[in-house]
PDB file of C-alpha atoms in Angstrom:
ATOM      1  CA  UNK T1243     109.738 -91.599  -5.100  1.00  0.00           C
ATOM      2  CA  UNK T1244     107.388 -91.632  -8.091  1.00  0.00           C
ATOM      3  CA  UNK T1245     104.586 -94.304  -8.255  1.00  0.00           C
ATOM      4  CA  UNK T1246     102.352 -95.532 -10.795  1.00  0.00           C
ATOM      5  CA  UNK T1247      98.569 -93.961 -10.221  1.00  0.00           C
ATOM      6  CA  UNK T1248      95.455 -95.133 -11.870  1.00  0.00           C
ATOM      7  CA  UNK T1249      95.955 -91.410 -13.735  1.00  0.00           C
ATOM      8  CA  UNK T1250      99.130 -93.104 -15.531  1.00  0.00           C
ATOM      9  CA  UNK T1251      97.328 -96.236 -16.558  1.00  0.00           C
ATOM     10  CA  UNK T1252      94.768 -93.938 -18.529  1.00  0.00           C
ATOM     11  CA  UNK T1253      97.646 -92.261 -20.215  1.00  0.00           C
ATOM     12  CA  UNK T1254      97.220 -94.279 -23.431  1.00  0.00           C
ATOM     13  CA  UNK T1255      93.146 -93.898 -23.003  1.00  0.00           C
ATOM     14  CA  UNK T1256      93.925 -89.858 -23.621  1.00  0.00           C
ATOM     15  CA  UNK T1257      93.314 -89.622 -27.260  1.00  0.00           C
ATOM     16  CA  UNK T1258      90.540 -91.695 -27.444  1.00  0.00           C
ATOM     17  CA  UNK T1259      88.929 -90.184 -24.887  1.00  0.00           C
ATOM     18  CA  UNK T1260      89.522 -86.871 -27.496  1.00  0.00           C
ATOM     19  CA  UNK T1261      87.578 -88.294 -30.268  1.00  0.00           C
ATOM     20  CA  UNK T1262      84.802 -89.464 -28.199  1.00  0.00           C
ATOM     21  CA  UNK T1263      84.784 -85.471 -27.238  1.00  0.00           C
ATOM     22  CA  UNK T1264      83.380 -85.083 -30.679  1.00  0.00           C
ATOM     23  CA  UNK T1265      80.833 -87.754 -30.538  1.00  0.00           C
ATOM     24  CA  UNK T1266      79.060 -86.932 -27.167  1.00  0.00           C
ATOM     25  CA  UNK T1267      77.749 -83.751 -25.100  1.00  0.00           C
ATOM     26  CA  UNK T1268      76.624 -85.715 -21.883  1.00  0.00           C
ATOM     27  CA  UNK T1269      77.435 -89.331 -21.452  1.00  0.00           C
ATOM     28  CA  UNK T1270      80.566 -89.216 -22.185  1.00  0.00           C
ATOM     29  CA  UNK T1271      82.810 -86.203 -20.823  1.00  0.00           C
ATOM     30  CA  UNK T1272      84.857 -83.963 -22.863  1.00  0.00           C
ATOM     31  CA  UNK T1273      88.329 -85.680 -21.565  1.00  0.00           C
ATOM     32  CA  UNK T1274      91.218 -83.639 -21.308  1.00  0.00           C
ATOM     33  CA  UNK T1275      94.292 -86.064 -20.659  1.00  0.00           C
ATOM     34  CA  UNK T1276      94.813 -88.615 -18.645  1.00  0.00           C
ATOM     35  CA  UNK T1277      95.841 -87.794 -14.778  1.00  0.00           C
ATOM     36  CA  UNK T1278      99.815 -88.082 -14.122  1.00  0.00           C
ATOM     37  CA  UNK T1279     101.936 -88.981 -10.904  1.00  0.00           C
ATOM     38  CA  UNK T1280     102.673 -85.747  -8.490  1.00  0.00           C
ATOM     39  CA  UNK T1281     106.643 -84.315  -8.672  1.00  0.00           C
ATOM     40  CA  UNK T1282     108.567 -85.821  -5.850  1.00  0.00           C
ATOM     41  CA  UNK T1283     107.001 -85.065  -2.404  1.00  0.00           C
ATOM     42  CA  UNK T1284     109.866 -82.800  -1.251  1.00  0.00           C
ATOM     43  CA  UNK T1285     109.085 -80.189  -3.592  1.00  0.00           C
ATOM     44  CA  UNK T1286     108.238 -76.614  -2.263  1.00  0.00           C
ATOM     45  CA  UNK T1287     104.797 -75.505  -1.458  1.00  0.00           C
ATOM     46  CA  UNK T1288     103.354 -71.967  -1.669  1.00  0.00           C
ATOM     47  CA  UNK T1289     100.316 -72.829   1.271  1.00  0.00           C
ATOM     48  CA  UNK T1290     101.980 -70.261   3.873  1.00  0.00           C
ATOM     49  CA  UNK T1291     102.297 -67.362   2.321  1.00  0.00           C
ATOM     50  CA  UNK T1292     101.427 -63.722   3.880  1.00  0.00           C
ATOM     51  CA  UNK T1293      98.149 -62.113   4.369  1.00  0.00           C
ATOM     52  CA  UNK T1294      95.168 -62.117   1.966  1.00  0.00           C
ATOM     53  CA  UNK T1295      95.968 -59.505  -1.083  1.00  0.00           C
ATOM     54  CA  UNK T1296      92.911 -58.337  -2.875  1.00  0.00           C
ATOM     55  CA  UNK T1297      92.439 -59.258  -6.941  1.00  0.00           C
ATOM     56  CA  UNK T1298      94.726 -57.173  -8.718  1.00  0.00           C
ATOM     57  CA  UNK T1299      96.717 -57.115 -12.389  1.00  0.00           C
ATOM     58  CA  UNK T1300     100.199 -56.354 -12.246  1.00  0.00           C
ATOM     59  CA  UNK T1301     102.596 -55.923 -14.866  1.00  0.00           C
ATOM     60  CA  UNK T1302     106.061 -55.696 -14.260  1.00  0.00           C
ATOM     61  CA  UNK T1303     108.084 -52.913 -15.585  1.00  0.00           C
ATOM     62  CA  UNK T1304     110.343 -55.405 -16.947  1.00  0.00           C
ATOM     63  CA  UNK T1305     109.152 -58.527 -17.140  1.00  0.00           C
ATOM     64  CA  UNK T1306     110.900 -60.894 -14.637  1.00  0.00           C
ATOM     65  CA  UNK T1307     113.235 -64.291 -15.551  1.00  0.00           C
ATOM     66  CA  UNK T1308     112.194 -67.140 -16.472  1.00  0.00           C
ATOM     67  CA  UNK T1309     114.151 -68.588 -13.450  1.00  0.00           C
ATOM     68  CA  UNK T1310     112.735 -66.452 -10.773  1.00  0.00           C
ATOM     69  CA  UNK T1311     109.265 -67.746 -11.330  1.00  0.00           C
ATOM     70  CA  UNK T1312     110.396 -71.459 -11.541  1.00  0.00           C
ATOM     71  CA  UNK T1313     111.544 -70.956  -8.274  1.00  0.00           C
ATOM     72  CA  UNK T1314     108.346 -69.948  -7.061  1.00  0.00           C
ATOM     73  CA  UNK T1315     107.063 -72.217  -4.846  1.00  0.00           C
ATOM     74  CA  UNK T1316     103.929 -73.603  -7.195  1.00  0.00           C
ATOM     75  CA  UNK T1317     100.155 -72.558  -6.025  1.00  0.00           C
ATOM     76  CA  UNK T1318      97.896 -75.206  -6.416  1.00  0.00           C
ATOM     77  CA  UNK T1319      95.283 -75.713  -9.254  1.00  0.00           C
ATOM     78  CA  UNK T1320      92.476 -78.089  -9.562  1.00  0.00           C
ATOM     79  CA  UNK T1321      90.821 -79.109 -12.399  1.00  0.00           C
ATOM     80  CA  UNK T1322      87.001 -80.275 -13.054  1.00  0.00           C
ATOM     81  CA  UNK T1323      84.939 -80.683 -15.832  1.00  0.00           C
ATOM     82  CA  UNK T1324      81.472 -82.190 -14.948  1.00  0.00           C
ATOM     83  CA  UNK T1325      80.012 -82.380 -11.669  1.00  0.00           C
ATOM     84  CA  UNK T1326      76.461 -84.710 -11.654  1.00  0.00           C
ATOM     85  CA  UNK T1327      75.706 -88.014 -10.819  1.00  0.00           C
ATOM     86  CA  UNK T1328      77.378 -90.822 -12.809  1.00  0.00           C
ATOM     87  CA  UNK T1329      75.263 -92.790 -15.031  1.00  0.00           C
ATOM     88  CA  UNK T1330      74.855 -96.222 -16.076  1.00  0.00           C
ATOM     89  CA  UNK T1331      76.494 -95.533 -19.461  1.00  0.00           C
ATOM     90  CA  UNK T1332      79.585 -93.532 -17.951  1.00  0.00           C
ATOM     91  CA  UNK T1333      82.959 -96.021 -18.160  1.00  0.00           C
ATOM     92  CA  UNK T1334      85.297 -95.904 -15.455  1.00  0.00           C
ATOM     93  CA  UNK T1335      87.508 -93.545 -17.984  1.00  0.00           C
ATOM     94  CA  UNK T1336      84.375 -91.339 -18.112  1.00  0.00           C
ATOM     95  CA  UNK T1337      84.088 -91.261 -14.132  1.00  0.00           C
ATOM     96  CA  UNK T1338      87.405 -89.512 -14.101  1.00  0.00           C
ATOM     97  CA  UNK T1339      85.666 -86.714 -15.223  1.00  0.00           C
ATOM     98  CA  UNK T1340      82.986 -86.269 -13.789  1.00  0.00           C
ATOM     99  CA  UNK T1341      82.738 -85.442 -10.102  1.00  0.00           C
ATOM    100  CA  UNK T1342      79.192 -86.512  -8.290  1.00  0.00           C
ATOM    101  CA  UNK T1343      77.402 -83.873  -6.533  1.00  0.00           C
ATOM    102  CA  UNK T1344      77.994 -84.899  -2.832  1.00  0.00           C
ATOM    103  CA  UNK T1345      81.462 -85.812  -3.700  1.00  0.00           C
ATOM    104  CA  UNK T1346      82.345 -82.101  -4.702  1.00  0.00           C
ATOM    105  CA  UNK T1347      80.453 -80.841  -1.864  1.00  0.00           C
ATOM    106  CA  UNK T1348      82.962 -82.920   0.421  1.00  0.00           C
ATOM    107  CA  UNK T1349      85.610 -81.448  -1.056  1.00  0.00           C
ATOM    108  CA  UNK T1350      85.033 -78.066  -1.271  1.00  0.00           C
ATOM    109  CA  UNK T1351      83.870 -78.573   2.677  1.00  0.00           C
ATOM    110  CA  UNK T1352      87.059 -80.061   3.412  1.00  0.00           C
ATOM    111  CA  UNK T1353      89.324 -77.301   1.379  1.00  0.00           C
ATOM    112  CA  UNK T1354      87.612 -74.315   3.773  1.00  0.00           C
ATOM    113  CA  UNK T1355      87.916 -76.729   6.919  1.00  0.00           C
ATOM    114  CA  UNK T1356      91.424 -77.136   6.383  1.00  0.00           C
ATOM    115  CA  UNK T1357      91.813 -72.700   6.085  1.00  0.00           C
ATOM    116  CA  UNK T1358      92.156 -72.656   2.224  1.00  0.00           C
ATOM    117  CA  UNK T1359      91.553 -69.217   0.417  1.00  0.00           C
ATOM    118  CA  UNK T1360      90.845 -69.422  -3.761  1.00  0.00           C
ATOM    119  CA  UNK T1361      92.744 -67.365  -5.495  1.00  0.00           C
ATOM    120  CA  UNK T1362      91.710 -66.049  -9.655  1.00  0.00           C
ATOM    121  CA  UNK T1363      94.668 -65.670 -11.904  1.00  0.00           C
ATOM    122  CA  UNK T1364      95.751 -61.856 -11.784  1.00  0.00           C
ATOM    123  CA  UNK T1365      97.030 -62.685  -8.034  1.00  0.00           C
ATOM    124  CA  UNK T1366      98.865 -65.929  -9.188  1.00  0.00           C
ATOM    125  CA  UNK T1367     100.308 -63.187 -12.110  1.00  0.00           C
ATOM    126  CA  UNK T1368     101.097 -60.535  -9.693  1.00  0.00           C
ATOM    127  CA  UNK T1369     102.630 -63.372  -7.582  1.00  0.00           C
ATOM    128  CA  UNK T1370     104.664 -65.405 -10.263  1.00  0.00           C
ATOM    129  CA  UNK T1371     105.752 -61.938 -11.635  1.00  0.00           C
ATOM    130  CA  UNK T1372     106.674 -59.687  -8.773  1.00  0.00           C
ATOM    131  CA  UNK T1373     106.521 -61.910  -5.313  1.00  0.00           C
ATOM    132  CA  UNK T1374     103.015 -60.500  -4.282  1.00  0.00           C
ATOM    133  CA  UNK T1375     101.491 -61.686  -1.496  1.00  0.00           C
ATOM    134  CA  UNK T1376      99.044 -64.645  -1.435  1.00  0.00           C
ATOM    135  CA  UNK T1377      96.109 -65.332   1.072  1.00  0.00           C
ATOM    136  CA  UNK T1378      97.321 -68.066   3.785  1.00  0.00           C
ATOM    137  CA  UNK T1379      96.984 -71.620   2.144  1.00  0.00           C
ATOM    138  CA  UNK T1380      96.195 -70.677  -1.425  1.00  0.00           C
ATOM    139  CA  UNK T1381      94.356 -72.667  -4.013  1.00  0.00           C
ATOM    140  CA  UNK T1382      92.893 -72.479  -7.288  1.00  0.00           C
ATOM    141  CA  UNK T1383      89.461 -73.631  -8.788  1.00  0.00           C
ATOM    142  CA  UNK T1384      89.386 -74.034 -12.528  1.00  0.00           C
ATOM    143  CA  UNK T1385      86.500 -75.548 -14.567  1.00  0.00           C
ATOM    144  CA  UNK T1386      86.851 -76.534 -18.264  1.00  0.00           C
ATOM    145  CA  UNK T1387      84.037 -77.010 -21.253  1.00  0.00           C
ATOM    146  CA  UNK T1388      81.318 -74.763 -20.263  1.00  0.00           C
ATOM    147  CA  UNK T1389      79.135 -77.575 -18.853  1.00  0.00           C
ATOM    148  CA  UNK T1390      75.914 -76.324 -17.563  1.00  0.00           C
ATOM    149  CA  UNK T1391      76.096 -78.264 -14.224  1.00  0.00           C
ATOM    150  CA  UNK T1392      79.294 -75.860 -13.308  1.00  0.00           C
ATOM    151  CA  UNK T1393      76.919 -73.172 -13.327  1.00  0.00           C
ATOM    152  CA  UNK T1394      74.414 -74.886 -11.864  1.00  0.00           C
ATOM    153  CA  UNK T1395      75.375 -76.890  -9.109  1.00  0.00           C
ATOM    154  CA  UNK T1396      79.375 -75.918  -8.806  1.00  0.00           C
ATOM    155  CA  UNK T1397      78.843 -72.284  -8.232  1.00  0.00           C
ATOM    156  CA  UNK T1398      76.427 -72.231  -5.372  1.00  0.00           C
ATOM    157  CA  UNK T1399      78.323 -74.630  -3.533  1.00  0.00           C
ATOM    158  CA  UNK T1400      81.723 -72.126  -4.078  1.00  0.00           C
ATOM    159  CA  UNK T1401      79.421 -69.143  -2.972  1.00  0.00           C
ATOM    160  CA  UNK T1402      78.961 -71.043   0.425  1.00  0.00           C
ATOM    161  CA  UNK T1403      82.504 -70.515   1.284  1.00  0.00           C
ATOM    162  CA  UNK T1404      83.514 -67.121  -0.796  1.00  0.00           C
ATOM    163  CA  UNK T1405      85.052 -69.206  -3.214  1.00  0.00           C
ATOM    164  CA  UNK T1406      85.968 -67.556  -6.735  1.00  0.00           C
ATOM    165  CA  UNK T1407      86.776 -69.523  -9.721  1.00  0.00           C
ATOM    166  CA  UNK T1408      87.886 -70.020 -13.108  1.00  0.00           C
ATOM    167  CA  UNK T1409      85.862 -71.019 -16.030  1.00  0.00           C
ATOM    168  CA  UNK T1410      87.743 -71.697 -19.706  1.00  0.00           C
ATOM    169  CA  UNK T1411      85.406 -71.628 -21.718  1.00  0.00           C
ATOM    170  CA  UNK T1412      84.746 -73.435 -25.092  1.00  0.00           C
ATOM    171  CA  UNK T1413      82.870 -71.017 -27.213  1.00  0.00           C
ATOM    172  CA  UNK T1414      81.450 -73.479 -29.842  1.00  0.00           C
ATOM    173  CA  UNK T1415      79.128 -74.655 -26.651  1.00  0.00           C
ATOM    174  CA  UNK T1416      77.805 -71.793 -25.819  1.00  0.00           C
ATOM    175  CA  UNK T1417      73.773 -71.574 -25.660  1.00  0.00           C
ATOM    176  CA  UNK T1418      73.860 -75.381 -26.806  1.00  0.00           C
ATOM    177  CA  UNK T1419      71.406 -78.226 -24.348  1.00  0.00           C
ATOM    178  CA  UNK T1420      73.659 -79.030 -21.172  1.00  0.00           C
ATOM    179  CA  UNK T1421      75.996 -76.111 -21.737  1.00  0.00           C
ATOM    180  CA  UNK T1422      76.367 -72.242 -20.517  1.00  0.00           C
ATOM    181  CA  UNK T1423      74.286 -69.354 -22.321  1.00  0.00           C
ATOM    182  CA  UNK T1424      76.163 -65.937 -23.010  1.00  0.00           C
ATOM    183  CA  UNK T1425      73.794 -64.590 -20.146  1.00  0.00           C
ATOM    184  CA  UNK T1426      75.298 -67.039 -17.683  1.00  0.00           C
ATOM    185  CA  UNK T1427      78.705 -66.558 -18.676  1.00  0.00           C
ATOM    186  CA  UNK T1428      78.519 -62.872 -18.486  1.00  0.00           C
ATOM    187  CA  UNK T1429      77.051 -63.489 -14.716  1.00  0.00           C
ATOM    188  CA  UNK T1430      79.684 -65.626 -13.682  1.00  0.00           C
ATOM    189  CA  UNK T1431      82.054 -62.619 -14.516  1.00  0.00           C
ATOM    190  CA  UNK T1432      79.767 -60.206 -13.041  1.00  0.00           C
ATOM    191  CA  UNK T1433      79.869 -61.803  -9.801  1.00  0.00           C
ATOM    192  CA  UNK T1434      84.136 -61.642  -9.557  1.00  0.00           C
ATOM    193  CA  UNK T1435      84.692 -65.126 -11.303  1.00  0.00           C
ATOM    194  CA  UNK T1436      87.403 -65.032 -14.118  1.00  0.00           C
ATOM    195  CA  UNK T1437      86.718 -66.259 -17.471  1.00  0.00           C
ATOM    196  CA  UNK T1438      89.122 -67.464 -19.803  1.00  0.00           C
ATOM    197  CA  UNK T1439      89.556 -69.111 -23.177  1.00  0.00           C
ATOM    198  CA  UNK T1440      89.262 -72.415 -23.747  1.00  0.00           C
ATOM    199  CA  UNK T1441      89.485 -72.281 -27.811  1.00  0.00           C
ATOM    200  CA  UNK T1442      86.499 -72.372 -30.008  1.00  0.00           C
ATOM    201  CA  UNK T1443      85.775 -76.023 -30.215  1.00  0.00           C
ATOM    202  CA  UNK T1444      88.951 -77.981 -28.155  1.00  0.00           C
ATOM    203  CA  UNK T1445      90.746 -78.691 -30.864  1.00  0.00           C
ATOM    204  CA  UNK T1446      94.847 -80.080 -30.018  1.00  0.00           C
ATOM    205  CA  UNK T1447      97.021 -76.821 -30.160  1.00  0.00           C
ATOM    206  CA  UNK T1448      99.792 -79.023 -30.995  1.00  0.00           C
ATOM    207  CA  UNK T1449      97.653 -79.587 -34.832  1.00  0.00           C
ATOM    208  CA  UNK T1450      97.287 -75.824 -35.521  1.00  0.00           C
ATOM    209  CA  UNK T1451      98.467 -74.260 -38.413  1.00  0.00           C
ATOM    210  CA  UNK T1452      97.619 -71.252 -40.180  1.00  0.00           C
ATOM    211  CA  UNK T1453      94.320 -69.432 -39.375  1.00  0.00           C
ATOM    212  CA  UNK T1454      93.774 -72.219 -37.023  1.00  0.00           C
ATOM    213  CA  UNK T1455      95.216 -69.414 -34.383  1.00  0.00           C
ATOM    214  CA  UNK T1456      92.304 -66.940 -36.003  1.00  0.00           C
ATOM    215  CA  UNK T1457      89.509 -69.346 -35.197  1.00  0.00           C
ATOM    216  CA  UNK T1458      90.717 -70.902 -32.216  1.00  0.00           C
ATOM    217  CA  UNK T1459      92.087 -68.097 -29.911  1.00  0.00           C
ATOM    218  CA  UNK T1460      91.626 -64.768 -31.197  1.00  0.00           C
ATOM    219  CA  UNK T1461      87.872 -65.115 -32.149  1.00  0.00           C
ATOM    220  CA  UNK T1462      86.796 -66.999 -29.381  1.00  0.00           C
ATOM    221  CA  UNK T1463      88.593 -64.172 -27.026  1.00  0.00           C
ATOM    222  CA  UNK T1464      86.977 -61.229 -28.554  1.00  0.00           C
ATOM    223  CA  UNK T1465      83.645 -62.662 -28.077  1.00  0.00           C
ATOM    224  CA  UNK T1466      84.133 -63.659 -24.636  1.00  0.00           C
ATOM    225  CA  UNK T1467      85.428 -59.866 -24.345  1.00  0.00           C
ATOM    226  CA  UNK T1468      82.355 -58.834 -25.643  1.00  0.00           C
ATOM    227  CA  UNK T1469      80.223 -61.158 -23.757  1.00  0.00           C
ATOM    228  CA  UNK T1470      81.410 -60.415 -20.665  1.00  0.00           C
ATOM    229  CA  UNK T1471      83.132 -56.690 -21.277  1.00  0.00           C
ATOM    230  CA  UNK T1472      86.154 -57.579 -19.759  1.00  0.00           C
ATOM    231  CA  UNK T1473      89.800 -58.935 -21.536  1.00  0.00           C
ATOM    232  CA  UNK T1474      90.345 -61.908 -21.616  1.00  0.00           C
ATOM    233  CA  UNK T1475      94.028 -62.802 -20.621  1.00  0.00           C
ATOM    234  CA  UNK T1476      94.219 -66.673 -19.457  1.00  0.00           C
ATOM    235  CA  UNK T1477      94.058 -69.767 -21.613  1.00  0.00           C
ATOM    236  CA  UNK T1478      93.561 -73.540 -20.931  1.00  0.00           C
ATOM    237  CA  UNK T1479      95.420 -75.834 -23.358  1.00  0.00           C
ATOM    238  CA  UNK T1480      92.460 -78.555 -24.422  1.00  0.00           C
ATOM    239  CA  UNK T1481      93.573 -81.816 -23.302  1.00  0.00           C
ATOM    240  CA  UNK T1482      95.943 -79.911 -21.561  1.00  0.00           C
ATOM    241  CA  UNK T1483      98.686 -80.781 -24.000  1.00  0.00           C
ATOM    242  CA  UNK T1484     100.684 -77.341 -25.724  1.00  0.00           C
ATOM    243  CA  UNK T1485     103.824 -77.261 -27.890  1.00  0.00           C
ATOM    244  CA  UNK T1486     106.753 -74.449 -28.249  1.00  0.00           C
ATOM    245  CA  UNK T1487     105.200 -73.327 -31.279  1.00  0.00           C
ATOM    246  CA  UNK T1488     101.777 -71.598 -29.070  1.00  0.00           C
ATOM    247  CA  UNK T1489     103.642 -69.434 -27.084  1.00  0.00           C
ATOM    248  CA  UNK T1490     104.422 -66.700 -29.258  1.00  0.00           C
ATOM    249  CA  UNK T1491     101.280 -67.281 -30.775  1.00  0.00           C
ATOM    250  CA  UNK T1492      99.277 -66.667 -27.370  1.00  0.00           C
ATOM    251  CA  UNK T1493     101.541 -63.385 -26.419  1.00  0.00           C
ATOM    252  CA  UNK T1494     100.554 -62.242 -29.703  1.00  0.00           C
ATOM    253  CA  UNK T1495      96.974 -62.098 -28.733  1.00  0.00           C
ATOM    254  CA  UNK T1496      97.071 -60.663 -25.272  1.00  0.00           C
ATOM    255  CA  UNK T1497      97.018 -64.235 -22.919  1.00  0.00           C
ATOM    256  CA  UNK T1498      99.139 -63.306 -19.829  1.00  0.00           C
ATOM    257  CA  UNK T1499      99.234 -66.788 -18.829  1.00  0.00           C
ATOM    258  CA  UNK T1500      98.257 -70.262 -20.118  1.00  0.00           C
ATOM    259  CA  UNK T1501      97.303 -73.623 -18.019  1.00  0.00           C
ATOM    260  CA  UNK T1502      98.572 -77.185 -18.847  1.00  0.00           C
ATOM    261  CA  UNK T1503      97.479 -80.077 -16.847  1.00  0.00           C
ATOM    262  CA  UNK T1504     100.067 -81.901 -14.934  1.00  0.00           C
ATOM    263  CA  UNK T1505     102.895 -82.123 -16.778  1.00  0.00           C
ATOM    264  CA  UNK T1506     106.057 -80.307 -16.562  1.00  0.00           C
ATOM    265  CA  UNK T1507     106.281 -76.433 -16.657  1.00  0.00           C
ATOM    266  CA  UNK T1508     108.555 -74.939 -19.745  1.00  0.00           C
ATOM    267  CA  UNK T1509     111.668 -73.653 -18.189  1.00  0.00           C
ATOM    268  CA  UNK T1510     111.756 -70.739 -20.337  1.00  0.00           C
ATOM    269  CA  UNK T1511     107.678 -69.665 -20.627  1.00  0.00           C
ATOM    270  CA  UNK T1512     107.091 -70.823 -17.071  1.00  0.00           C
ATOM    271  CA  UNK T1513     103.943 -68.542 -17.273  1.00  0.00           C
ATOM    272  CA  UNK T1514     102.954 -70.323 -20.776  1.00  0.00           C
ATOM    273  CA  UNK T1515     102.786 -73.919 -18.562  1.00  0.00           C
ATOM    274  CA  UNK T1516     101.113 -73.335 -15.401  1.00  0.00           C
ATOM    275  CA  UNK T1517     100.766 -76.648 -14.349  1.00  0.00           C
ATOM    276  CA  UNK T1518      96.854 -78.122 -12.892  1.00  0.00           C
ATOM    277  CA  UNK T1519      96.008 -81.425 -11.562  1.00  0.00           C
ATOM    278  CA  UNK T1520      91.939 -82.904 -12.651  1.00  0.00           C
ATOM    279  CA  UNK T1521      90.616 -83.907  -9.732  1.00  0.00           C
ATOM    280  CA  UNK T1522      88.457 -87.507 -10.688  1.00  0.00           C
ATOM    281  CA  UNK T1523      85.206 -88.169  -9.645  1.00  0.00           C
ATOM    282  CA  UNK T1524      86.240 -91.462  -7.056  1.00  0.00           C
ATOM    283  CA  UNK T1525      88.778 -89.132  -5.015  1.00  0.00           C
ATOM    284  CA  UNK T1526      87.157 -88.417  -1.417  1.00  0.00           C
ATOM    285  CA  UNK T1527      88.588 -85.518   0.652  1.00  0.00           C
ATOM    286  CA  UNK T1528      91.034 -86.745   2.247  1.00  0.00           C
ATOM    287  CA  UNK T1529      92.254 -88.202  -1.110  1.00  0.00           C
ATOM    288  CA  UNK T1530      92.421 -85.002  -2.866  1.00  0.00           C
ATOM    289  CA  UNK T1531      93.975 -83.207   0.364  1.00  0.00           C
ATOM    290  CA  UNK T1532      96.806 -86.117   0.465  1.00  0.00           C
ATOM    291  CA  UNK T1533      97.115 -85.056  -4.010  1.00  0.00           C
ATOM    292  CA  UNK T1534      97.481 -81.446  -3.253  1.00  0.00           C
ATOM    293  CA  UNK T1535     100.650 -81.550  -1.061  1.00  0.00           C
ATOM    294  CA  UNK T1536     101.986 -84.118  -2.997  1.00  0.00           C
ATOM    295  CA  UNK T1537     101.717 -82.148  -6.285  1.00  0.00           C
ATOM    296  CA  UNK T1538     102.411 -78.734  -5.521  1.00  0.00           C
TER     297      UNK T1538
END
């Protein structure tokens, strides 16, 4: 049975929360949507699979149904933007955000206590695609914006554990005060993370039109190709929110997969709607344990 979460009562908040993306680098996070009630508890979980596989990119010789990867059992994928200290000036909206530094250590603590192994998106392809096998208990980290502090502070505390993750990045940010440089981008991927788009400047996907698709996907993914001399293949949806009318304009430009937030998948571009769920900055461990089984 479904419930009403603090995540539903910021629903309306979401596209304020957008414009105030444009006003603010800091003090105010760049909000993707609001947070939305978990599918029904008795939904199937993909935490016991087989033995750990290493990273590898699969394409099938003919590209599986739509219906075999809904029935799937769904990996889970958390999302974070900031991770610092909250500040005076940060509204409760804000703190949704942004995850304090102790509070992420916790968690991450807590996800290799309880025998989780991170995953990067070519396994959840080669999985999704052709059944591969996934590490025992698998889970993915993805981080959106570019903020600084993800580089900073999130990254040593995955490299405690041997966790890899996923970094969208927003190319208008880059080299700008409180964000990524090229040169830490390009180390992020050096070191096994995956880096994927994350448009040039986080405008709606739902409002493009014309060479909108030019500027904010193509562009942005051949200089993140050239920045870190890899392709780039995975997209994040800003504000999470993506319309019929993307897909065939992502496949067109070599994205593999693309990640929503929490709402529901597309039944026909399953791989277009990869579904995440933001993790806010009040949730303690045990909190964001209980979220995981109940939304994946």
């Amino acid at each position: 049975m479904k419930t009403t979460t603090p995540q539903q009562a910021a629903g309306s908040l979401f596209l304020i929360a957008g414009l105030l993306f444009l006003f603010s680098c800091q003090t105010t996070p760049n909000a993707n949507i609001a947070l939305a009630a978990p599918p029904p508890a008795a939904k199937k979980t993909a935490t016991d699979k087989v033995a750990p596989a290493a990273a590898t990119t699969v394409t099938p010789a003919v590209p599986v149904d739509a219906a075999t990867i809904m029935a799937r059992p769904e990996v889970p994928i958390l999302c974070y933007h900031q991770v610092r200290e909250w500040r005076d000036t940060d509204s409760k909206t804000a703190q949704n955000y942004i995850v304090p530094v102790q509070t992420f250590r916790d968690q991450l603590k807590m996800l290799a206590d309880s025998g989780y192994h991170t995953i990067l998106p070519d396994q959840l392809y080669a999985y999704l695609t052709t059944g591969a096998p996934l590490p025992s208990k698998p889970i993915m980290l993805t981080f959106d914006d570019t903020d600084l502090e993800q580089y900073t502070v999130a990254t040593p505390e995955m490299n405690k554990y041997g966790f890899k993750g996923v970094f969208f990045i927003m190319t208008v940010s880059l080299g700008r005060p409180h964000y990524m440089s090229k040169a830490q981008v390009k180390e992020l991927a050096d070191a096994g993370h995956t880096i994927g788009s994350h448009t040039w400047d986080h405008h709606n996907v739902k409002q493009y039109q014309g060479q909108d698709w030019v500027v904010q996907i193509e562009k942005p993914s051949k200089q993140l190709e050239q920045i870190t001399g890899k392709p780039i293949n995975y997209f994040a949806y800003p504000f999470g929110l993506w319309n019929p009318q993307a897909i065939p304009q992502l496949k067109q430009r070599g994205m593999k997969a693309a990640f929503q937030l929490s709402g529901k998948r597309d039944i026909n571009d399953p791989l277009y709607t990869i579904r995440r769920i933001i993790v806010p900055g009040a949730w303690k461990p045990a909190t964001l344990q209980s979220w995981i089984k109940k939304s994946f």
